[in-house]
Short mmCIF file of C-alpha atoms and ligand atoms in Angstrom, two decimals:
data_model
loop_
_atom_site.label_atom_id
_atom_site.label_comp_id
_atom_site.label_asym_id
_atom_site.label_seq_id
_atom_site.Cartn_x
_atom_site.Cartn_y
_atom_site.Cartn_z
CA MET A 1 169.11 53.88 152.14
CA ARG A 2 166.50 55.92 151.72
CA SER A 3 167.69 57.67 155.09
CA GLY A 4 171.39 57.43 154.23
CA TYR A 5 172.59 53.85 155.32
CA GLY A 6 175.62 52.16 152.99
CA ARG A 7 175.95 56.07 152.08
CA SER A 8 179.97 55.62 151.61
CA ILE A 9 179.42 53.91 148.73
CA PHE A 10 175.86 54.76 147.15
CA GLU A 11 176.31 58.40 147.75
CA PRO A 12 178.84 58.97 144.55
CA LEU A 13 176.49 56.18 142.67
CA LEU A 14 172.87 58.67 142.38
CA PRO A 15 170.66 58.34 141.85
CA LEU A 16 170.09 54.60 142.64
CA ILE A 17 167.17 52.77 142.65
CA LEU A 18 166.08 50.65 145.55
CA GLY A 19 164.76 47.07 146.08
CA ARG A 20 166.04 43.69 146.18
CA ASP A 21 163.47 41.34 145.66
CA ILE A 22 161.62 39.80 142.53
CA SER A 23 159.45 38.06 140.83
CA GLY A 24 158.26 38.29 137.13
CA GLU A 25 159.21 37.23 133.76
CA VAL A 26 161.84 36.46 132.18
CA ALA A 27 161.57 39.27 129.06
CA ALA A 28 165.27 39.27 127.99
CA ILE A 29 167.93 36.99 128.36
CA GLY A 30 172.09 38.54 127.55
CA GLY A 31 173.90 35.84 124.92
CA SER A 32 175.43 33.60 127.92
CA VAL A 33 172.55 32.47 130.01
CA ARG A 34 171.87 28.40 129.70
CA SER A 35 169.26 28.09 132.89
CA LEU A 36 166.32 30.65 132.26
CA ARG A 37 164.33 31.29 128.97
CA VAL A 38 162.35 33.95 127.93
CA GLY A 39 158.45 33.91 129.21
CA GLN A 40 160.66 32.08 132.42
CA GLU A 41 158.35 32.93 135.80
CA VAL A 42 161.40 33.46 137.98
CA PHE A 43 162.04 34.95 141.49
CA GLY A 44 165.14 35.90 143.32
CA ALA A 45 167.45 39.14 144.52
CA LEU A 46 170.06 41.56 143.95
CA HIS A 47 172.82 41.82 146.13
CA PRO A 48 173.08 44.21 148.33
CA THR A 49 175.25 46.77 147.26
CA ALA A 50 173.35 46.73 143.42
CA VAL A 51 172.50 50.50 142.33
CA ARG A 52 169.64 49.11 139.87
CA GLY A 53 166.95 48.32 142.25
CA THR A 54 163.65 46.25 141.30
CA TYR A 55 161.77 49.24 142.19
CA ALA A 56 161.04 49.18 138.30
CA ASP A 57 159.05 47.47 135.71
CA TYR A 58 162.35 45.98 134.18
CA ALA A 59 165.14 45.09 136.11
CA ILE A 60 168.30 43.14 135.19
CA LEU A 61 169.75 40.09 137.62
CA SER A 62 172.43 38.21 137.00
CA GLU A 63 171.37 33.89 136.48
CA ASP A 64 172.31 33.08 139.61
CA GLU A 65 170.72 35.42 141.20
CA LEU A 66 167.24 34.29 140.15
CA THR A 67 165.42 30.91 139.83
CA THR A 68 162.41 29.18 138.58
CA LYS A 69 159.10 30.64 140.42
CA PRO A 70 156.78 27.17 141.86
CA SER A 71 153.78 27.71 139.99
CA SER A 72 152.39 26.40 143.30
CA VAL A 73 153.22 30.02 144.71
CA THR A 74 152.23 33.42 143.36
CA HIS A 75 154.50 36.36 142.14
CA VAL A 76 153.23 38.77 145.47
CA GLU A 77 154.22 35.53 147.38
CA ALA A 78 157.19 34.30 146.37
CA SER A 79 158.92 38.05 145.71
CA THR A 80 159.05 38.23 150.03
CA ILE A 81 161.17 35.39 150.19
CA PRO A 82 164.39 35.45 148.51
CA PHE A 83 166.58 38.60 150.67
CA ALA A 84 165.32 37.23 153.90
CA ALA A 85 166.00 33.34 153.39
CA LEU A 86 169.69 33.97 151.48
CA THR A 87 170.15 36.12 154.80
CA ALA A 88 168.61 33.42 156.43
CA TRP A 89 170.50 30.85 155.21
CA ARG A 90 173.90 32.33 154.63
CA ALA A 91 174.11 32.99 158.34
CA LEU A 92 172.74 28.67 159.17
CA LYS A 93 174.48 27.15 156.59
CA SER A 94 177.29 28.44 155.42
CA THR A 95 178.40 30.15 158.40
CA ALA A 96 176.90 27.71 161.36
CA ARG A 97 176.67 24.87 159.21
CA ILE A 98 173.73 24.01 161.63
CA ALA A 99 172.40 20.47 161.96
CA ARG A 100 169.58 17.79 162.28
CA GLY A 101 169.10 17.79 166.40
CA GLN A 102 170.78 21.26 166.92
CA ARG A 103 168.64 24.19 168.73
CA LEU A 104 168.92 27.54 167.42
CA LEU A 105 167.83 31.16 168.78
CA VAL A 106 166.04 33.24 166.78
CA LEU A 107 166.04 37.07 167.97
CA GLY A 108 163.11 38.68 166.16
CA GLY A 109 160.71 36.72 164.64
CA GLY A 110 160.76 39.66 161.49
CA ALA A 111 161.46 37.93 158.07
CA VAL A 112 164.57 36.91 158.07
CA GLY A 113 163.76 35.46 161.72
CA LEU A 114 160.81 33.73 160.17
CA ALA A 115 162.76 32.25 157.04
CA ALA A 116 165.09 31.45 159.92
CA ILE A 117 162.88 29.09 162.08
CA GLN A 118 162.00 27.18 158.87
CA LEU A 119 164.89 26.56 157.20
CA ALA A 120 166.25 25.14 160.47
CA VAL A 121 163.00 23.19 161.56
CA ALA A 122 163.74 22.22 157.70
CA SER A 123 167.25 20.78 158.69
CA GLY A 124 165.50 18.69 162.05
CA CYS A 125 166.42 21.65 164.02
CA HIS A 126 164.41 22.79 167.31
CA VAL A 127 164.04 26.47 167.46
CA THR A 128 163.58 28.98 170.24
CA THR A 129 162.57 32.74 169.12
CA THR A 130 162.20 36.10 170.75
CA CYS A 131 159.45 38.95 168.74
CA GLY A 132 157.09 41.16 170.15
CA SER A 133 153.58 40.01 171.14
CA GLN A 134 151.88 40.01 167.44
CA SER A 135 154.84 37.91 166.18
CA VAL A 136 154.55 35.11 168.54
CA GLU A 137 151.77 33.30 166.97
CA ARG A 138 153.12 33.91 163.10
CA VAL A 139 156.57 32.06 164.95
CA LEU A 140 155.16 29.41 166.30
CA ALA A 141 153.16 28.66 163.62
CA ALA A 142 156.30 28.91 161.29
CA GLY A 143 158.02 25.79 163.15
CA ALA A 144 159.23 27.27 166.93
CA GLU A 145 158.93 25.50 168.88
CA GLN A 146 158.86 28.27 171.88
CA ALA A 147 158.19 31.88 171.44
CA VAL A 148 159.00 34.69 173.71
CA ASP A 149 157.78 37.86 173.81
CA TYR A 150 160.59 39.78 174.75
CA THR A 151 158.14 43.18 175.40
CA ALA A 152 156.20 40.48 178.88
CA GLU A 153 158.72 38.37 179.65
CA ASP A 154 162.41 37.97 181.19
CA ILE A 155 163.85 36.45 177.75
CA GLU A 156 167.05 35.38 180.15
CA LEU A 157 164.45 33.81 183.04
CA VAL A 158 161.98 31.77 180.61
CA ILE A 159 164.69 30.06 177.59
CA LYS A 160 166.34 27.21 179.36
CA GLY A 161 168.79 25.68 178.51
CA GLN A 162 171.62 25.99 176.01
CA PHE A 163 171.66 26.54 172.44
CA ASP A 164 174.47 25.67 169.26
CA ALA A 165 173.86 28.83 167.29
CA VAL A 166 172.19 32.20 167.78
CA LEU A 167 170.96 34.19 164.86
CA ASP A 168 170.60 37.59 166.55
CA THR A 169 168.37 39.44 163.97
CA ILE A 170 168.02 43.05 166.10
CA GLY A 171 172.23 43.44 167.25
CA ALA A 172 171.45 45.53 170.13
CA PRO A 173 174.24 45.23 172.59
CA GLU A 174 171.76 43.66 175.41
CA THR A 175 170.46 41.05 172.21
CA GLU A 176 174.00 39.97 171.78
CA ARG A 177 175.15 40.18 175.70
CA ILE A 178 171.71 37.82 175.74
CA GLY A 179 172.44 35.51 172.63
CA ILE A 180 175.95 35.25 173.98
CA ASN A 181 175.02 33.80 177.00
CA PHE A 182 172.97 31.71 175.76
CA LEU A 183 175.22 29.30 173.56
CA LYS A 184 177.34 26.27 174.45
CA ARG A 185 180.91 26.34 173.62
CA GLY A 186 181.70 25.84 170.16
CA GLY A 187 178.50 27.79 168.65
CA HIS A 188 177.88 30.39 166.62
CA TYR A 189 176.37 33.98 167.29
CA MET A 190 175.51 35.48 163.94
CA THR A 191 174.60 38.96 164.10
CA LEU A 192 172.66 40.75 161.11
CA GLN A 193 173.71 44.45 162.17
CA GLY A 194 177.41 44.37 161.24
CA GLU A 195 178.94 47.41 161.49
CA ALA A 196 181.35 47.51 158.66
CA ALA A 197 178.71 49.75 157.01
CA SER A 198 177.84 51.83 159.60
CA MET A 199 180.96 53.07 160.37
CA ALA A 200 182.31 53.38 156.97
CA ASP A 201 179.43 55.96 156.78
CA ARG A 202 180.75 57.60 160.06
CA TYR A 203 184.54 57.39 159.49
CA GLY A 204 184.54 57.74 154.91
CA PHE A 205 184.98 54.02 153.53
CA PHE A 206 188.52 53.93 153.30
CA LEU A 207 188.80 54.55 157.77
CA GLY A 208 186.04 53.37 158.42
CA ILE A 209 185.87 49.28 156.48
CA PRO A 210 189.55 49.05 158.72
CA MET A 211 188.19 50.15 161.65
CA ALA A 212 185.53 47.29 161.38
CA THR A 213 188.16 44.65 160.09
CA ALA A 214 189.27 45.59 163.26
CA LEU A 215 186.70 46.27 165.66
CA LEU A 216 185.03 42.38 164.00
CA LEU A 217 188.83 40.90 164.83
CA LYS A 218 189.03 42.16 168.55
CA LYS A 219 185.27 41.28 169.18
CA GLN A 220 185.71 37.37 168.19
CA ILE A 221 189.20 37.10 169.43
CA GLN A 222 187.19 38.32 173.26
CA TYR A 223 184.65 36.08 172.99
CA ARG A 224 186.22 33.05 171.82
CA SER A 225 188.62 33.36 175.22
CA SER A 226 186.28 34.73 177.60
CA HIS A 227 182.95 31.97 176.23
CA GLY A 228 184.85 29.88 173.75
CA ILE A 229 182.32 31.10 170.98
CA GLU A 230 182.57 31.96 167.27
CA TYR A 231 181.55 35.33 166.55
CA SER A 232 180.33 37.03 163.33
CA TRP A 233 178.82 39.22 161.21
CA THR A 234 176.64 37.39 158.67
CA TYR A 235 175.44 39.18 155.69
CA MET A 236 173.15 38.27 152.82
CA ARG A 237 175.27 37.07 149.30
CA ALA A 238 173.88 35.85 146.55
CA ASP A 239 173.61 32.27 146.21
CA SER A 240 172.64 30.37 143.23
CA GLU A 241 172.76 27.07 145.46
CA GLY A 242 171.20 28.17 148.47
CA LEU A 243 168.26 29.77 146.21
CA HIS A 244 167.67 26.81 144.55
CA GLU A 245 166.97 24.28 148.06
CA ILE A 246 165.16 27.93 149.04
CA ARG A 247 162.88 27.51 146.20
CA LYS A 248 161.81 23.83 146.99
CA LEU A 249 161.26 24.04 150.56
CA LEU A 250 158.41 27.47 148.98
CA GLU A 251 157.32 24.27 146.09
CA ALA A 252 156.89 22.19 149.08
CA GLY A 253 154.97 24.60 151.56
CA LYS A 254 157.60 24.50 153.75
CA LEU A 255 158.51 28.62 153.49
CA LYS A 256 156.21 30.71 153.73
CA ILE A 257 156.49 35.20 154.85
CA PRO A 258 153.12 35.89 155.35
CA VAL A 259 152.49 39.54 153.48
CA ASP A 260 150.80 42.69 155.61
CA LYS A 261 149.57 43.93 151.81
CA THR A 262 150.58 45.08 148.21
CA PHE A 263 150.35 48.44 147.24
CA PRO A 264 150.80 49.72 143.31
CA ILE A 265 154.19 50.57 142.06
CA THR A 266 153.13 53.76 141.77
CA GLN A 267 152.76 54.08 145.46
CA VAL A 268 155.58 53.70 146.46
CA ILE A 269 155.80 56.36 149.10
CA GLN A 270 153.16 55.49 150.82
CA ALA A 271 154.00 51.93 150.99
CA HIS A 272 157.24 53.02 153.00
CA GLU A 273 155.04 56.15 154.99
CA ALA A 274 153.48 52.86 156.26
CA LYS A 275 156.19 50.50 156.88
CA ASP A 276 157.86 54.10 159.17
CA LYS A 277 155.08 54.52 161.38
CA LYS A 278 154.84 50.73 161.93
CA LEU A 279 151.11 50.47 160.19
CA ILE A 280 152.01 47.65 158.83
CA LEU A 281 153.95 44.52 160.72
CA GLY A 282 154.78 42.54 157.62
CA LYS A 283 156.03 42.54 154.69
CA VAL A 284 154.80 45.25 151.55
CA VAL A 285 154.68 43.83 148.10
CA LEU A 286 155.04 46.20 145.64
CA GLU A 287 153.29 45.55 142.02
CA VAL A 288 153.39 46.08 139.13
CA ASP A 289 150.35 46.85 136.51
N1 LIG B 301 173.11 41.99 157.07
C1 LIG B 301 172.35 41.74 156.01
O1 LIG B 301 172.53 41.68 155.10
C2 LIG B 301 171.39 41.66 156.89
C3 LIG B 301 169.90 41.53 155.89
C4 LIG B 301 168.49 41.81 155.99
C5 LIG B 301 167.84 42.07 156.40
N2 LIG B 301 169.02 42.97 157.27
C6 LIG B 301 168.84 43.74 158.59
O2 LIG B 301 168.11 42.67 160.02
C7 LIG B 301 166.99 43.39 160.56
C8 LIG B 301 165.50 42.47 160.28
O3 LIG B 301 165.68 42.37 159.02
P1 LIG B 301 163.95 41.65 158.65
O4 LIG B 301 163.98 41.79 157.20
O5 LIG B 301 163.79 39.87 159.42
O6 LIG B 301 163.23 42.78 159.63
P2 LIG B 301 161.93 43.36 159.82
O7 LIG B 301 161.10 42.13 159.49
O8 LIG B 301 161.40 44.28 160.40
O9 LIG B 301 162.36 42.03 161.57
C9 LIG B 301 162.58 42.61 162.75
C10 LIG B 301 161.56 42.58 163.75
O10 LIG B 301 162.72 42.33 165.39
C11 LIG B 301 161.66 42.39 166.18
N3 LIG B 301 162.03 43.28 167.27
C12 LIG B 301 162.61 44.53 167.53
N4 LIG B 301 163.50 44.29 168.36
C13 LIG B 301 163.62 43.16 169.21
C14 LIG B 301 164.18 42.77 170.23
N5 LIG B 301 164.45 43.44 171.16
N6 LIG B 301 163.89 41.23 170.74
C15 LIG B 301 163.02 40.66 169.99
N7 LIG B 301 163.06 41.34 168.77
C16 LIG B 301 162.88 42.24 168.25
C17 LIG B 301 160.68 43.27 165.65
O11 LIG B 301 158.94 42.71 166.26
P3 LIG B 301 158.45 43.78 166.48
O12 LIG B 301 157.72 44.54 166.20
O13 LIG B 301 156.85 42.81 167.32
O14 LIG B 301 158.70 44.35 168.41
C18 LIG B 301 160.45 42.64 164.31
O15 LIG B 301 159.39 41.76 163.58
C19 LIG B 301 167.01 44.89 159.65
O16 LIG B 301 167.29 45.69 160.87
C20 LIG B 301 167.33 44.65 158.04
O17 LIG B 301 167.89 45.75 158.21
C21 LIG B 301 170.11 42.46 157.31
#
């Protein structure tokens, strides 16, 4: 977003505040709020198009975007979870409707990939993941039964059998091709790299969105007839029921996204530079004094 992603939506609304995830204490509530009280420790995430983000001392979220933070985890630990886990939740639970005993292939072992592995394992699924060499231990620790290092191995030779669902967190033409070929008939391919925002950025909102919808429909029809599979672009969405289930898994120690480094919120620039230059592999958390 800082470098222009989503400009067709955000440009007229500038300046905007970045940040989606949050963990902290409720400072005030609106008159209609029933499930939260002042002083309660909560965590959650804003929806993807929010303009007033969480890089702030005080952020405003709706009731369904927050839930109680388990006392067993710190605010820093809790803040890494919601956006990534809700993204994985939407794909696996709402779109693919994964069930016990099914096989899931996760392409990419970053934050969303790690959340997806743990949600699927908690649902009784068997997970295979592709990731870079430095992430292999992490994805195995998260519960993947097989971790394939895409930098050293030929994914198509190493992975055996077919899958009920593929979550592609990379969304490159090559990962799309590989993911689709690994699916059983009736399986679900889901990419996090839907083209709605990028096409709206390129062609303008009113031309880009219908073009993206047409492209999605074309791919859905094409893959249904060629492979018998369901194809979707999947997006994070606020989901209070999902967040509640995510909280239960966090509380039970079944969901964790490791924190690689924290920065004081005054060092946002340094934090972004460290991620851009790939000096830090995993999650970075900004702490408010
Ligand atoms: N649609 C939505 O609503 C939504 C929501 C959240 C995130 N996203 C997008 O989804 C993507 C993933 O998010 P994230 O938070 O999980 O990011 P992340 O933590 O940066 O993870 C990306 C991971 O992918 C791995 N990777 C890169 N190329 C790969 C390949 N060819 N095969 C296998 N693994 C590969 C990287 O591993 P190495 O560094 O080891 O190579 C990295 O660990 C981002 O582009 C993000 O913007 C979309």
